[in-house]
Amino acid sequence: MIDELGSCGEVLLSYLFLSEISNLEKINSTYKSTVHKFSDSILKNQGSIVGSHLSRDLFYYLLDLLRHAKAKPSLNLRGYTMSNAETKDLLSAIKNKEMQCLEIDLETPEILKSLGTEPQISVKALNLKENKLTDQEAPFLVKWFKDSEKVFLQKNDFGLEGIRCITKGIQNIQEINLGSNSIDSERLLLVSEVIPNSKLVYLDLSDNEIGIEGAKALASVLPSSLIKTLHLYNNSLGPQGAIFLSEGINFSKLESLFLRQNFIGNEGAEAISRAVLNSSITTLDLTINTITNGGVEFLLLHLSSTKIRELHLNINYLDENISQRIGQAMLSPNLELMFLGDNLLKKEGMLNIASYLKSPNLKFVDFAMNGLEDEGAIAIAGSMANSMLESIDLDFNFITDKGLEALSSCFPKSLVALKIEENEFTIKGFQSLFAGLVSSSIKDLSLSGNSIDSQIALLLAETLPQTKLTDLNLRVNSIKDEGLSHLSKAIPYTELRTIDLESNLITDTGAESILEAIPRSYLNFVGLGRNPISDQIMDKFKSIYYKVDFRGK
């Protein structure tokens, strides 16, 4: 087969071109004629082989390509559960090869033990997440990542001995993900002991149970480590755990700290805030931590004295009484991204914040789910026109046509992304929005859950060719076949790369209309999941996976 495809084989092997093909017969007829046609764009993608949803025949064809590869391939077989025999055949195909990345799903984790202790593969990035690996496989697993720089082992079943074994093999690893492995303070102690002498710069312990004692152990080794990024999402730190952790931040090399969903409260938040003041941290995530105004007052007051570029305060209890301080913090010379979604700012708070959106450094703000209503949207519009904002999130804010009209007349030239999902617009508001898009720089527009019907879809279709849109999210609306037909006719005359129409009212007729538009468009993703579309039409989409990523049922 490799000889039949000739030079096409190398292109197939090195770049993203094997996604979602259901049978071997399509290879010769489809790939041989299309590899040459799309080789220029594929070569620019610098992508990887993707083998999800492979048939058995195509799996072995892939191995044939691998054996003849001269490049350093990246192989992603996530979604294709290999039998034990196929695993052995794969390892034989890549034996003594240097690979950039290997991502696989094993039928049974026990296969690792039968492969021996020297797999004779060299992989820079190894992904074995969600493979039910246990302590029994750990000794063999360590041999697999002897040459790896990045290892992903989240969502496995390692116990104390498994973690002990893994820690002995991570000295040369730069990035490791051990999330969702039931790591408690005892197992965390094993990890922390090897950190000072390791090359680790990235450590993800998300969704474990390290608790207060685990935080204390980490704090003791952070100053002597190379770690720059630390993920501790959902680890039951509580206020005391955050206080202990803060003691290790000052003299560490940390640049990104993610503490989402640890319920550290005001006491823990203030301790972290004081530690950040004299640190190298540029990204701080305090999402879902039961923080009220008092917990962030110190941080906001002194934010301009920190290096923080990205601040996450989503899903807490910040209300309009801290809004003036929030606005002033936006003037921090380093702050570029601020996440305030799902708080209690309301329209009153936005009246205090809005004028600070003109900060020359601020590029993104998230105000989703804050009850802003039209008054809040109008306040934003009043300042937004003179801002340098590149992206804004206004989802779930009870904004009506009045607020949308104000926003649509004030899009700054810098704005390239607008999320305004689940609000309360009618056709009048959308007319204003679409008119505003024409003179704007917006490329990414998200209108999910806005009761968009076929009539509004027609208005959008008439406007699309005049816009700069490349990504359009229309999920969870009421678009029927007629509306999609209008959109499909317009798409070839647009710059659209992605369109997501999941959860609308589209049947086979509408789906076929966009299918016909794809060859004449720039589309590389179409989302049609959760629509009443037949399997026959789904199969037609699968036949063009070489050009378009498709999300179906």
C-alpha positions as a Python dict, from the first residue, in 0.01 Angstrom:
ca = {
    (1, 'M'): (0, 0, 0),
    (2, 'I'): (278, 242, 88),
    (3, 'D'): (426, 203, -259),
    (4, 'E'): (90, 262, -420),
    (5, 'L'): (57, 598, -245),
    (6, 'G'): (420, 692, -300),
    (7, 'S'): (512, 1031, -153),
    (8, 'C'): (156, 1071, -27),
    (9, 'G'): (243, 824, 247),
    (10, 'E'): (487, 1066, 407),
    (11, 'V'): (229, 1344, 402),
    (12, 'L'): (-32, 1116, 556),
    (13, 'L'): (210, 1009, 822),
    (14, 'S'): (337, 1348, 928),
    (15, 'Y'): (22, 1556, 923),
    (16, 'L'): (-341, 1562, 1027),
    (17, 'F'): (-501, 1353, 758),
    (18, 'L'): (-632, 1027, 900),
    (19, 'S'): (-929, 1145, 1104),
    (20, 'E'): (-1258, 957, 1104),
    (21, 'I'): (-1225, 732, 798),
    (22, 'S'): (-1453, 435, 833),
    (23, 'N'): (-1322, 184, 578),
    (24, 'L'): (-1012, 96, 387),
    (25, 'E'): (-1168, 122, 42),
    (26, 'K'): (-1181, 498, 74),
    (27, 'I'): (-806, 529, 111),
    (28, 'N'): (-702, 476, -248),
    (29, 'S'): (-994, 660, -408),
    (30, 'T'): (-1009, 948, -161),
    (31, 'Y'): (-661, 1003, -29),
    (32, 'K'): (-464, 946, -346),
    (33, 'S'): (-659, 1220, -523),
    (34, 'T'): (-677, 1459, -229),
    (35, 'V'): (-336, 1443, -62),
    (36, 'H'): (-179, 1629, -353),
    (37, 'K'): (-469, 1873, -368),
    (38, 'F'): (-442, 1973, -2),
    (39, 'S'): (-74, 1902, 66),
    (40, 'D'): (23, 2270, 79),
    (41, 'S'): (-229, 2353, 350),
    (42, 'I'): (-155, 2031, 538),
    (43, 'L'): (216, 2105, 543),
    (44, 'K'): (141, 2442, 701),
    (45, 'N'): (-74, 2284, 973),
    (46, 'Q'): (217, 2102, 1138),
    (47, 'G'): (-44, 1862, 1269),
    (48, 'S'): (-36, 1498, 1370),
    (49, 'I'): (-185, 1169, 1269),
    (50, 'V'): (-525, 1122, 1428),
    (51, 'G'): (-665, 770, 1442),
    (52, 'S'): (-991, 800, 1634),
    (53, 'H'): (-1276, 585, 1502),
    (54, 'L'): (-1044, 379, 1284),
    (55, 'S'): (-1150, 49, 1140),
    (56, 'R'): (-921, -248, 1204),
    (57, 'D'): (-811, -245, 839),
    (58, 'L'): (-718, 120, 851),
    (59, 'F'): (-534, 66, 1181),
    (60, 'Y'): (-302, -181, 1013),
    (61, 'Y'): (-265, 44, 711),
    (62, 'L'): (-155, 314, 956),
    (63, 'L'): (106, 79, 1099),
    (64, 'D'): (237, 21, 747),
    (65, 'L'): (284, 395, 709),
    (66, 'L'): (455, 418, 1047),
    (67, 'R'): (712, 154, 956),
    (68, 'H'): (817, 355, 651),
    (69, 'A'): (812, 697, 816),
    (70, 'K'): (1119, 916, 800),
    (71, 'A'): (967, 1201, 998),
    (72, 'K'): (909, 1214, 1375),
    (73, 'P'): (534, 1146, 1384),
    (74, 'S'): (275, 1230, 1645),
    (75, 'L'): (16, 957, 1683),
    (76, 'N'): (-321, 1016, 1849),
    (77, 'L'): (-531, 701, 1871),
    (78, 'R'): (-761, 825, 2145),
    (79, 'G'): (-1107, 682, 2090),
    (80, 'Y'): (-976, 364, 1927),
    (81, 'T'): (-942, 98, 2196),
    (82, 'M'): (-663, -128, 2080),
    (83, 'S'): (-676, -499, 2150),
    (84, 'N'): (-373, -647, 2322),
    (85, 'A'): (-258, -791, 1990),
    (86, 'E'): (-290, -452, 1820),
    (87, 'T'): (-94, -287, 2102),
    (88, 'K'): (194, -529, 2045),
    (89, 'D'): (180, -469, 1670),
    (90, 'L'): (183, -92, 1722),
    (91, 'L'): (487, -106, 1946),
    (92, 'S'): (660, -326, 1692),
    (93, 'A'): (590, -66, 1421),
    (94, 'I'): (737, 219, 1623),
    (95, 'K'): (1022, 21, 1775),
    (96, 'N'): (1345, 224, 1780),
    (97, 'K'): (1167, 526, 1632),
    (98, 'E'): (1177, 871, 1785),
    (99, 'M'): (822, 1005, 1817),
    (100, 'Q'): (693, 1347, 1913),
    (101, 'C'): (375, 1224, 2079),
    (102, 'L'): (188, 899, 2144),
    (103, 'E'): (-172, 892, 2273),
    (104, 'I'): (-343, 554, 2304),
    (105, 'D'): (-631, 367, 2467),
    (106, 'L'): (-551, 16, 2588),
    (107, 'E'): (-800, -271, 2596),
    (108, 'T'): (-656, -392, 2925),
    (109, 'P'): (-379, -227, 3127),
    (110, 'E'): (-222, -571, 3189),
    (111, 'I'): (-80, -557, 2836),
    (112, 'L'): (201, -338, 2970),
    (113, 'K'): (332, -623, 3184),
    (114, 'S'): (345, -865, 2889),
    (115, 'L'): (554, -623, 2683),
    (116, 'G'): (858, -651, 2905),
    (117, 'T'): (1053, -379, 3077),
    (118, 'E'): (1225, -238, 2769),
    (119, 'P'): (965, -123, 2514),
    (120, 'Q'): (1240, 27, 2294),
    (121, 'I'): (1038, 333, 2203),
    (122, 'S'): (1130, 698, 2245),
    (123, 'V'): (837, 934, 2292),
    (124, 'K'): (869, 1302, 2380),
    (125, 'A'): (505, 1326, 2498),
    (126, 'L'): (319, 1020, 2627),
    (127, 'N'): (-56, 1028, 2694),
    (128, 'L'): (-202, 729, 2879),
    (129, 'K'): (-487, 904, 3060),
    (130, 'E'): (-805, 709, 3143),
    (131, 'N'): (-647, 367, 3088),
    (132, 'K'): (-733, 209, 3426),
    (133, 'L'): (-365, 174, 3506),
    (134, 'T'): (-293, 44, 3857),
    (135, 'D'): (2, -20, 4084),
    (136, 'Q'): (73, -342, 3897),
    (137, 'E'): (145, -159, 3571),
    (138, 'A'): (344, 125, 3724),
    (139, 'P'): (689, -46, 3714),
    (140, 'F'): (651, -115, 3342),
    (141, 'L'): (501, 224, 3276),
    (142, 'V'): (809, 402, 3411),
    (143, 'K'): (1017, 235, 3140),
    (144, 'W'): (782, 380, 2879),
    (145, 'F'): (854, 737, 2969),
    (146, 'K'): (1227, 712, 3024),
    (147, 'D'): (1283, 952, 2729),
    (148, 'S'): (968, 1158, 2773),
    (149, 'E'): (948, 1528, 2853),
    (150, 'K'): (569, 1531, 2896),
    (151, 'V'): (358, 1255, 3056),
    (152, 'F'): (-21, 1254, 3099),
    (153, 'L'): (-153, 996, 3348),
    (154, 'Q'): (-471, 1156, 3476),
    (155, 'K'): (-781, 951, 3556),
    (156, 'N'): (-608, 621, 3629),
    (157, 'D'): (-620, 403, 3941),
    (158, 'F'): (-277, 430, 4100),
    (159, 'G'): (-245, 356, 4470),
    (160, 'L'): (37, 436, 4711),
    (161, 'E'): (286, 194, 4555),
    (162, 'G'): (201, 305, 4203),
    (163, 'I'): (267, 669, 4288),
    (164, 'R'): (588, 567, 4466),
    (165, 'C'): (706, 389, 4154),
    (166, 'I'): (611, 675, 3919),
    (167, 'T'): (791, 933, 4129),
    (168, 'K'): (1115, 738, 4088),
    (169, 'G'): (1091, 785, 3712),
    (170, 'I'): (1003, 1153, 3681),
    (171, 'Q'): (1344, 1310, 3740),
    (172, 'N'): (1385, 1399, 3372),
    (173, 'I'): (1021, 1480, 3298),
    (174, 'Q'): (937, 1848, 3254),
    (175, 'E'): (556, 1822, 3256),
    (176, 'I'): (337, 1565, 3429),
    (177, 'N'): (-38, 1537, 3485),
    (178, 'L'): (-145, 1316, 3776),
    (179, 'G'): (-496, 1456, 3804),
    (180, 'S'): (-786, 1240, 3926),
    (181, 'N'): (-573, 965, 4080),
    (182, 'S'): (-703, 984, 4438),
    (183, 'I'): (-373, 1132, 4554),
    (184, 'D'): (-404, 1213, 4925),
    (185, 'S'): (-152, 1380, 5153),
    (186, 'E'): (44, 1056, 5201),
    (187, 'R'): (87, 1000, 4827),
    (188, 'L'): (151, 1370, 4772),
    (189, 'L'): (442, 1345, 5014),
    (190, 'L'): (607, 1094, 4778),
    (191, 'V'): (566, 1336, 4489),
    (192, 'S'): (694, 1634, 4685),
    (193, 'E'): (1009, 1449, 4793),
    (194, 'V'): (1135, 1417, 4434),
    (195, 'I'): (1033, 1765, 4316),
    (196, 'P'): (1348, 1954, 4428),
    (197, 'N'): (1579, 1725, 4228),
    (198, 'S'): (1352, 1699, 3924),
    (199, 'K'): (1324, 1901, 3604),
    (200, 'L'): (951, 1954, 3654),
    (201, 'V'): (825, 2294, 3541),
    (202, 'Y'): (458, 2190, 3506),
    (203, 'L'): (266, 1986, 3767),
    (204, 'D'): (-105, 1908, 3746),
    (205, 'L'): (-260, 1751, 4056),
    (206, 'S'): (-618, 1855, 3980),
    (207, 'D'): (-913, 1670, 4127),
    (208, 'N'): (-725, 1485, 4400),
    (209, 'E'): (-742, 1494, 4779),
    (210, 'I'): (-415, 1646, 4896),
    (211, 'G'): (-587, 1859, 5161),
    (212, 'I'): (-415, 2076, 5420),
    (213, 'E'): (-117, 1846, 5481),
    (214, 'G'): (-57, 1810, 5108),
    (215, 'A'): (-54, 2186, 5067),
    (216, 'K'): (194, 2211, 5351),
    (217, 'A'): (422, 1952, 5185),
    (218, 'L'): (409, 2135, 4850),
    (219, 'A'): (484, 2469, 5012),
    (220, 'S'): (800, 2327, 5169),
    (221, 'V'): (948, 2223, 4831),
    (222, 'L'): (824, 2496, 4597),
    (223, 'P'): (1109, 2738, 4676),
    (224, 'S'): (1368, 2477, 4576),
    (225, 'S'): (1182, 2355, 4266),
    (226, 'L'): (1171, 2462, 3901),
    (227, 'I'): (791, 2449, 3889),
    (228, 'K'): (636, 2740, 3702),
    (229, 'T'): (280, 2606, 3656),
    (230, 'L'): (85, 2437, 3935),
    (231, 'H'): (-273, 2307, 3898),
    (232, 'L'): (-451, 2223, 4225),
    (233, 'Y'): (-814, 2234, 4113),
    (234, 'N'): (-1052, 2066, 4358),
    (235, 'N'): (-812, 1943, 4624),
    (236, 'S'): (-997, 2028, 4946),
    (237, 'L'): (-740, 2286, 5053),
    (238, 'G'): (-979, 2506, 5247),
    (239, 'P'): (-859, 2827, 5414),
    (240, 'Q'): (-580, 2660, 5613),
    (241, 'G'): (-442, 2477, 5309),
    (242, 'A'): (-428, 2804, 5116),
    (243, 'I'): (-245, 2970, 5406),
    (244, 'F'): (18, 2694, 5415),
    (245, 'L'): (55, 2705, 5036),
    (246, 'S'): (102, 3081, 5041),
    (247, 'E'): (413, 3037, 5256),
    (248, 'G'): (589, 2860, 4968),
    (249, 'I'): (493, 3104, 4694),
    (250, 'N'): (715, 3403, 4777),
    (251, 'F'): (1048, 3241, 4696),
    (252, 'S'): (926, 3002, 4428),
    (253, 'K'): (951, 3025, 4050),
    (254, 'L'): (574, 2992, 4013),
    (255, 'E'): (421, 3190, 3727),
    (256, 'S'): (77, 3023, 3703),
    (257, 'L'): (-126, 2904, 4002),
    (258, 'F'): (-467, 2741, 3958),
    (259, 'L'): (-669, 2698, 4280),
    (260, 'R'): (-1018, 2657, 4135),
    (261, 'Q'): (-1281, 2499, 4360),
    (262, 'N'): (-1088, 2470, 4684),
    (263, 'F'): (-1327, 2679, 4893),
    (264, 'I'): (-1042, 2876, 5047),
    (265, 'G'): (-1275, 3157, 5155),
    (266, 'N'): (-1172, 3509, 5244),
    (267, 'E'): (-895, 3405, 5483),
    (268, 'G'): (-727, 3181, 5228),
    (269, 'A'): (-776, 3431, 4945),
    (270, 'E'): (-611, 3710, 5142),
    (271, 'A'): (-314, 3487, 5231),
    (272, 'I'): (-263, 3396, 4864),
    (273, 'S'): (-305, 3762, 4766),
    (274, 'R'): (-33, 3877, 5006),
    (275, 'A'): (204, 3605, 4881),
    (276, 'V'): (140, 3695, 4517),
    (277, 'L'): (244, 4054, 4583),
    (278, 'N'): (615, 3960, 4595),
    (279, 'S'): (604, 3666, 4355),
    (280, 'S'): (656, 3596, 3984),
    (281, 'I'): (294, 3487, 3937),
    (282, 'T'): (131, 3615, 3619),
    (283, 'T'): (-178, 3387, 3617),
    (284, 'L'): (-394, 3337, 3927),
    (285, 'D'): (-715, 3133, 3930),
    (286, 'L'): (-940, 3169, 4237),
    (287, 'T'): (-1262, 3049, 4071),
    (288, 'I'): (-1525, 2883, 4296),
    (289, 'N'): (-1371, 2961, 4631),
    (290, 'T'): (-1660, 3113, 4833),
    (291, 'I'): (-1485, 3450, 4831),
    (292, 'T'): (-1675, 3766, 4920),
    (293, 'N'): (-1567, 4129, 4880),
    (294, 'G'): (-1334, 4126, 5179),
    (295, 'G'): (-1133, 3834, 5045),
    (296, 'V'): (-1017, 4015, 4732),
    (297, 'E'): (-995, 4372, 4857),
    (298, 'F'): (-621, 4348, 4933),
    (299, 'L'): (-547, 4185, 4596),
    (300, 'L'): (-745, 4442, 4399),
    (301, 'L'): (-594, 4731, 4593),
    (302, 'H'): (-238, 4614, 4524),
    (303, 'L'): (-286, 4449, 4184),
    (304, 'S'): (-82, 4718, 4008),
    (305, 'S'): (217, 4613, 4222),
    (306, 'T'): (197, 4250, 4104),
    (307, 'K'): (294, 4082, 3778),
    (308, 'I'): (-55, 3938, 3730),
    (309, 'R'): (-160, 3932, 3367),
    (310, 'E'): (-457, 3694, 3400),
    (311, 'L'): (-694, 3694, 3699),
    (312, 'H'): (-984, 3451, 3752),
    (313, 'L'): (-1243, 3546, 4013),
    (314, 'N'): (-1542, 3366, 3857),
    (315, 'I'): (-1822, 3207, 4057),
    (316, 'N'): (-1769, 3379, 4387),
    (317, 'Y'): (-1977, 3633, 4580),
    (318, 'L'): (-1841, 3967, 4461),
    (319, 'D'): (-2114, 4232, 4446),
    (320, 'E'): (-2161, 4595, 4351),
    (321, 'N'): (-1996, 4716, 4674),
    (322, 'I'): (-1653, 4602, 4550),
    (323, 'S'): (-1713, 4717, 4193),
    (324, 'Q'): (-1524, 5046, 4223),
    (325, 'R'): (-1217, 4857, 4345),
    (326, 'I'): (-1255, 4609, 4058),
    (327, 'G'): (-1262, 4892, 3808),
    (328, 'Q'): (-953, 5056, 3956),
    (329, 'A'): (-770, 4722, 3946),
    (330, 'M'): (-830, 4708, 3569),
    (331, 'L'): (-580, 4993, 3538),
    (332, 'S'): (-301, 4759, 3656),
    (333, 'P'): (-20, 4790, 3397),
    (334, 'N'): (17, 4412, 3356),
    (335, 'L'): (-348, 4301, 3365),
    (336, 'E'): (-479, 4182, 3028),
    (337, 'L'): (-746, 3921, 3109),
    (338, 'M'): (-1002, 3946, 3390),
    (339, 'F'): (-1266, 3682, 3461),
    (340, 'L'): (-1559, 3799, 3673),
    (341, 'G'): (-1836, 3572, 3546),
    (342, 'D'): (-2111, 3444, 3774),
    (343, 'N'): (-2079, 3696, 4053),
    (344, 'L'): (-2328, 3951, 4187),
    (345, 'L'): (-2214, 4275, 4025),
    (346, 'K'): (-2553, 4368, 3874),
    (347, 'K'): (-2620, 4682, 3675),
    (348, 'E'): (-2523, 4902, 3972),
    (349, 'G'): (-2177, 4749, 3984),
    (350, 'M'): (-2128, 4785, 3610),
    (351, 'L'): (-2199, 5157, 3632),
    (352, 'N'): (-1889, 5181, 3853),
    (353, 'I'): (-1674, 4946, 3646),
    (354, 'A'): (-1755, 5050, 3289),
    (355, 'S'): (-1536, 5361, 3263),
    (356, 'Y'): (-1226, 5155, 3350),
    (357, 'L'): (-1270, 4935, 3042),
    (358, 'K'): (-1067, 5202, 2863),
    (359, 'S'): (-753, 5068, 3030),
    (360, 'P'): (-498, 5043, 2744),
    (361, 'N'): (-372, 4701, 2857),
    (362, 'L'): (-705, 4525, 2911),
    (363, 'K'): (-780, 4276, 2632),
    (364, 'F'): (-1050, 4046, 2773),
    (365, 'V'): (-1325, 4071, 3033),
    (366, 'D'): (-1581, 3812, 3141),
    (367, 'F'): (-1900, 3960, 3284),
    (368, 'A'): (-2125, 3656, 3217),
    (369, 'M'): (-2407, 3581, 3461),
    (370, 'N'): (-2391, 3903, 3660),
    (371, 'G'): (-2745, 4034, 3610),
    (372, 'L'): (-2627, 4339, 3415),
    (373, 'E'): (-2952, 4397, 3222),
    (374, 'D'): (-2979, 4678, 2966),
    (375, 'E'): (-2843, 4944, 3198),
    (376, 'G'): (-2523, 4749, 3246),
    (377, 'A'): (-2488, 4680, 2874),
    (378, 'I'): (-2540, 5049, 2793),
    (379, 'A'): (-2274, 5145, 3048),
    (380, 'I'): (-2031, 4903, 2883),
    (381, 'A'): (-2114, 5043, 2539),
    (382, 'G'): (-2036, 5394, 2658),
    (383, 'S'): (-1675, 5302, 2732),
    (384, 'M'): (-1612, 5010, 2501),
    (385, 'A'): (-1576, 5215, 2182),
    (386, 'N'): (-1260, 5378, 2317),
    (387, 'S'): (-1115, 5060, 2468),
    (388, 'M'): (-854, 4815, 2346),
    (389, 'L'): (-1071, 4513, 2427),
    (390, 'E'): (-1024, 4214, 2200),
    (391, 'S'): (-1287, 3988, 2358),
    (392, 'I'): (-1585, 4024, 2593),
    (393, 'D'): (-1827, 3772, 2746),
    (394, 'L'): (-2180, 3895, 2825),
    (395, 'D'): (-2365, 3562, 2841),
    (396, 'F'): (-2676, 3521, 3061),
    (397, 'N'): (-2728, 3886, 3154),
    (398, 'F'): (-3097, 3955, 3075),
    (399, 'I'): (-2995, 4198, 2801),
    (400, 'T'): (-3273, 4292, 2559),
    (401, 'D'): (-3281, 4471, 2223),
    (402, 'K'): (-3214, 4806, 2389),
    (403, 'G'): (-2884, 4692, 2536),
    (404, 'L'): (-2782, 4506, 2221),
    (405, 'E'): (-2848, 4813, 2006),
    (406, 'A'): (-2618, 5020, 2229),
    (407, 'L'): (-2342, 4761, 2219),
    (408, 'S'): (-2369, 4709, 1842),
    (409, 'S'): (-2304, 5076, 1773),
    (410, 'C'): (-1987, 5085, 1984),
    (411, 'F'): (-1772, 4787, 1887),
    (412, 'P'): (-1407, 4894, 1915),
    (413, 'K'): (-1180, 4817, 1620),
    (414, 'S'): (-976, 4592, 1848),
    (415, 'L'): (-1272, 4362, 1929),
    (416, 'V'): (-1242, 4024, 1755),
    (417, 'A'): (-1457, 3800, 1980),
    (418, 'L'): (-1807, 3854, 2123),
    (419, 'K'): (-1996, 3608, 2344),
    (420, 'I'): (-2352, 3714, 2410),
    (421, 'E'): (-2536, 3386, 2463),
    (422, 'E'): (-2867, 3323, 2642),
    (423, 'N'): (-3005, 3677, 2648),
    (424, 'E'): (-3346, 3817, 2545),
    (425, 'F'): (-3322, 3954, 2191),
    (426, 'T'): (-3583, 3981, 1918),
    (427, 'I'): (-3541, 4035, 1547),
    (428, 'K'): (-3505, 4409, 1608),
    (429, 'G'): (-3200, 4359, 1827),
    (430, 'F'): (-3042, 4119, 1580),
    (431, 'Q'): (-3087, 4371, 1300),
    (432, 'S'): (-2875, 4615, 1502),
    (433, 'L'): (-2617, 4348, 1580),
    (434, 'F'): (-2579, 4235, 1220),
    (435, 'A'): (-2547, 4594, 1102),
    (436, 'G'): (-2276, 4652, 1361),
    (437, 'L'): (-2086, 4343, 1251),
    (438, 'V'): (-2034, 4481, 901),
    (439, 'S'): (-1810, 4765, 1017),
    (440, 'S'): (-1650, 4569, 1302),
    (441, 'S'): (-1341, 4349, 1327),
    (442, 'I'): (-1528, 4066, 1501),
    (443, 'K'): (-1422, 3719, 1384),
    (444, 'D'): (-1562, 3497, 1660),
    (445, 'L'): (-1934, 3537, 1743),
    (446, 'S'): (-2126, 3322, 1990),
    (447, 'L'): (-2507, 3349, 1984),
    (448, 'S'): (-2606, 3021, 2145),
    (449, 'G'): (-2944, 3002, 2316),
    (450, 'N'): (-3094, 3321, 2176),
    (451, 'S'): (-3411, 3182, 2013),
    (452, 'I'): (-3275, 3245, 1663),
    (453, 'D'): (-3525, 3116, 1409),
    (454, 'S'): (-3512, 3082, 1031),
    (455, 'Q'): (-3621, 3442, 977),
    (456, 'I'): (-3330, 3573, 1184),
    (457, 'A'): (-3102, 3320, 1012),
    (458, 'L'): (-3202, 3475, 678),
    (459, 'L'): (-3099, 3822, 803),
    (460, 'L'): (-2770, 3677, 923),
    (461, 'A'): (-2712, 3504, 588),
    (462, 'E'): (-2761, 3833, 405),
    (463, 'T'): (-2503, 3999, 630),
    (464, 'L'): (-2240, 3722, 658),
    (465, 'P'): (-2050, 3793, 333),
    (466, 'Q'): (-1994, 4151, 447),
    (467, 'T'): (-1842, 4051, 781),
    (468, 'K'): (-1502, 3923, 892),
    (469, 'L'): (-1651, 3628, 1083),
    (470, 'T'): (-1446, 3307, 1090),
    (471, 'D'): (-1617, 3127, 1382),
    (472, 'L'): (-1993, 3124, 1440),
    (473, 'N'): (-2173, 2953, 1729),
    (474, 'L'): (-2548, 2912, 1676),
    (475, 'R'): (-2608, 2621, 1914),
    (476, 'V'): (-2936, 2569, 2099),
    (477, 'N'): (-3154, 2785, 1879),
    (478, 'S'): (-3461, 2726, 1661),
    (479, 'I'): (-3309, 2723, 1313),
    (480, 'K'): (-3492, 2495, 1069),
    (481, 'D'): (-3396, 2368, 723),
    (482, 'E'): (-3504, 2690, 553),
    (483, 'G'): (-3280, 2898, 776),
    (484, 'L'): (-2981, 2669, 726),
    (485, 'S'): (-3041, 2673, 352),
    (486, 'H'): (-3003, 3052, 352),
    (487, 'L'): (-2687, 3028, 561),
    (488, 'S'): (-2544, 2756, 336),
    (489, 'K'): (-2590, 2971, 26),
    (490, 'A'): (-2398, 3253, 192),
    (491, 'I'): (-2115, 3047, 343),
    (492, 'P'): (-1904, 3010, 22),
    (493, 'Y'): (-1882, 3389, 10),
    (494, 'T'): (-1758, 3423, 368),
    (495, 'E'): (-1439, 3364, 566),
    (496, 'L'): (-1611, 3113, 799),
    (497, 'R'): (-1391, 2828, 924),
    (498, 'T'): (-1630, 2688, 1185),
    (499, 'I'): (-2005, 2684, 1233),
    (500, 'D'): (-2177, 2508, 1523),
    (501, 'L'): (-2547, 2433, 1478),
    (502, 'E'): (-2591, 2173, 1749),
    (503, 'S'): (-2937, 2144, 1906),
    (504, 'N'): (-3146, 2323, 1646),
    (505, 'L'): (-3436, 2187, 1434),
    (506, 'I'): (-3237, 2075, 1132),
    (507, 'T'): (-3329, 1765, 932),
    (508, 'D'): (-3170, 1591, 633),
    (509, 'T'): (-3273, 1868, 393),
    (510, 'G'): (-3090, 2138, 584),
    (511, 'A'): (-2788, 1918, 647),
    (512, 'E'): (-2755, 1844, 275),
    (513, 'S'): (-2759, 2214, 195),
    (514, 'I'): (-2449, 2279, 407),
    (515, 'L'): (-2289, 1960, 278),
    (516, 'E'): (-2314, 2101, -72),
    (517, 'A'): (-2160, 2431, 41),
    (518, 'I'): (-1853, 2279, 206),
    (519, 'P'): (-1640, 2216, -108),
    (520, 'R'): (-1677, 2583, -206),
    (521, 'S'): (-1604, 2718, 144),
    (522, 'Y'): (-1323, 2753, 397),
    (523, 'L'): (-1510, 2544, 656),
    (524, 'N'): (-1303, 2300, 858),
    (525, 'F'): (-1559, 2231, 1132),
    (526, 'V'): (-1936, 2177, 1121),
    (527, 'G'): (-2139, 2094, 1433),
    (528, 'L'): (-2477, 1929, 1373),
    (529, 'G'): (-2516, 1715, 1684),
    (530, 'R'): (-2856, 1679, 1852),
    (531, 'N'): (-3053, 1749, 1538),
    (532, 'P'): (-3300, 1504, 1379),
    (533, 'I'): (-3063, 1400, 1099),
    (534, 'S'): (-3055, 1047, 957),
    (535, 'D'): (-2759, 809, 967),
    (536, 'Q'): (-2743, 819, 587),
    (537, 'I'): (-2670, 1192, 589),
    (538, 'M'): (-2426, 1148, 877),
    (539, 'D'): (-2235, 899, 661),
    (540, 'K'): (-2209, 1156, 383),
    (541, 'F'): (-2041, 1396, 624),
    (542, 'K'): (-1803, 1124, 739),
    (543, 'S'): (-1694, 1072, 380),
    (544, 'I'): (-1543, 1422, 372),
    (545, 'Y'): (-1362, 1404, 705),
    (546, 'Y'): (-1037, 1458, 519),
    (547, 'K'): (-1144, 1821, 475),
    (548, 'V'): (-1391, 1898, 755),
    (549, 'D'): (-1407, 1795, 1119),
    (550, 'F'): (-1767, 1697, 1182),
    (551, 'R'): (-1954, 1659, 1510),
    (552, 'G'): (-2268, 1455, 1459),
    (553, 'K'): (-2503, 1272, 1691),
}
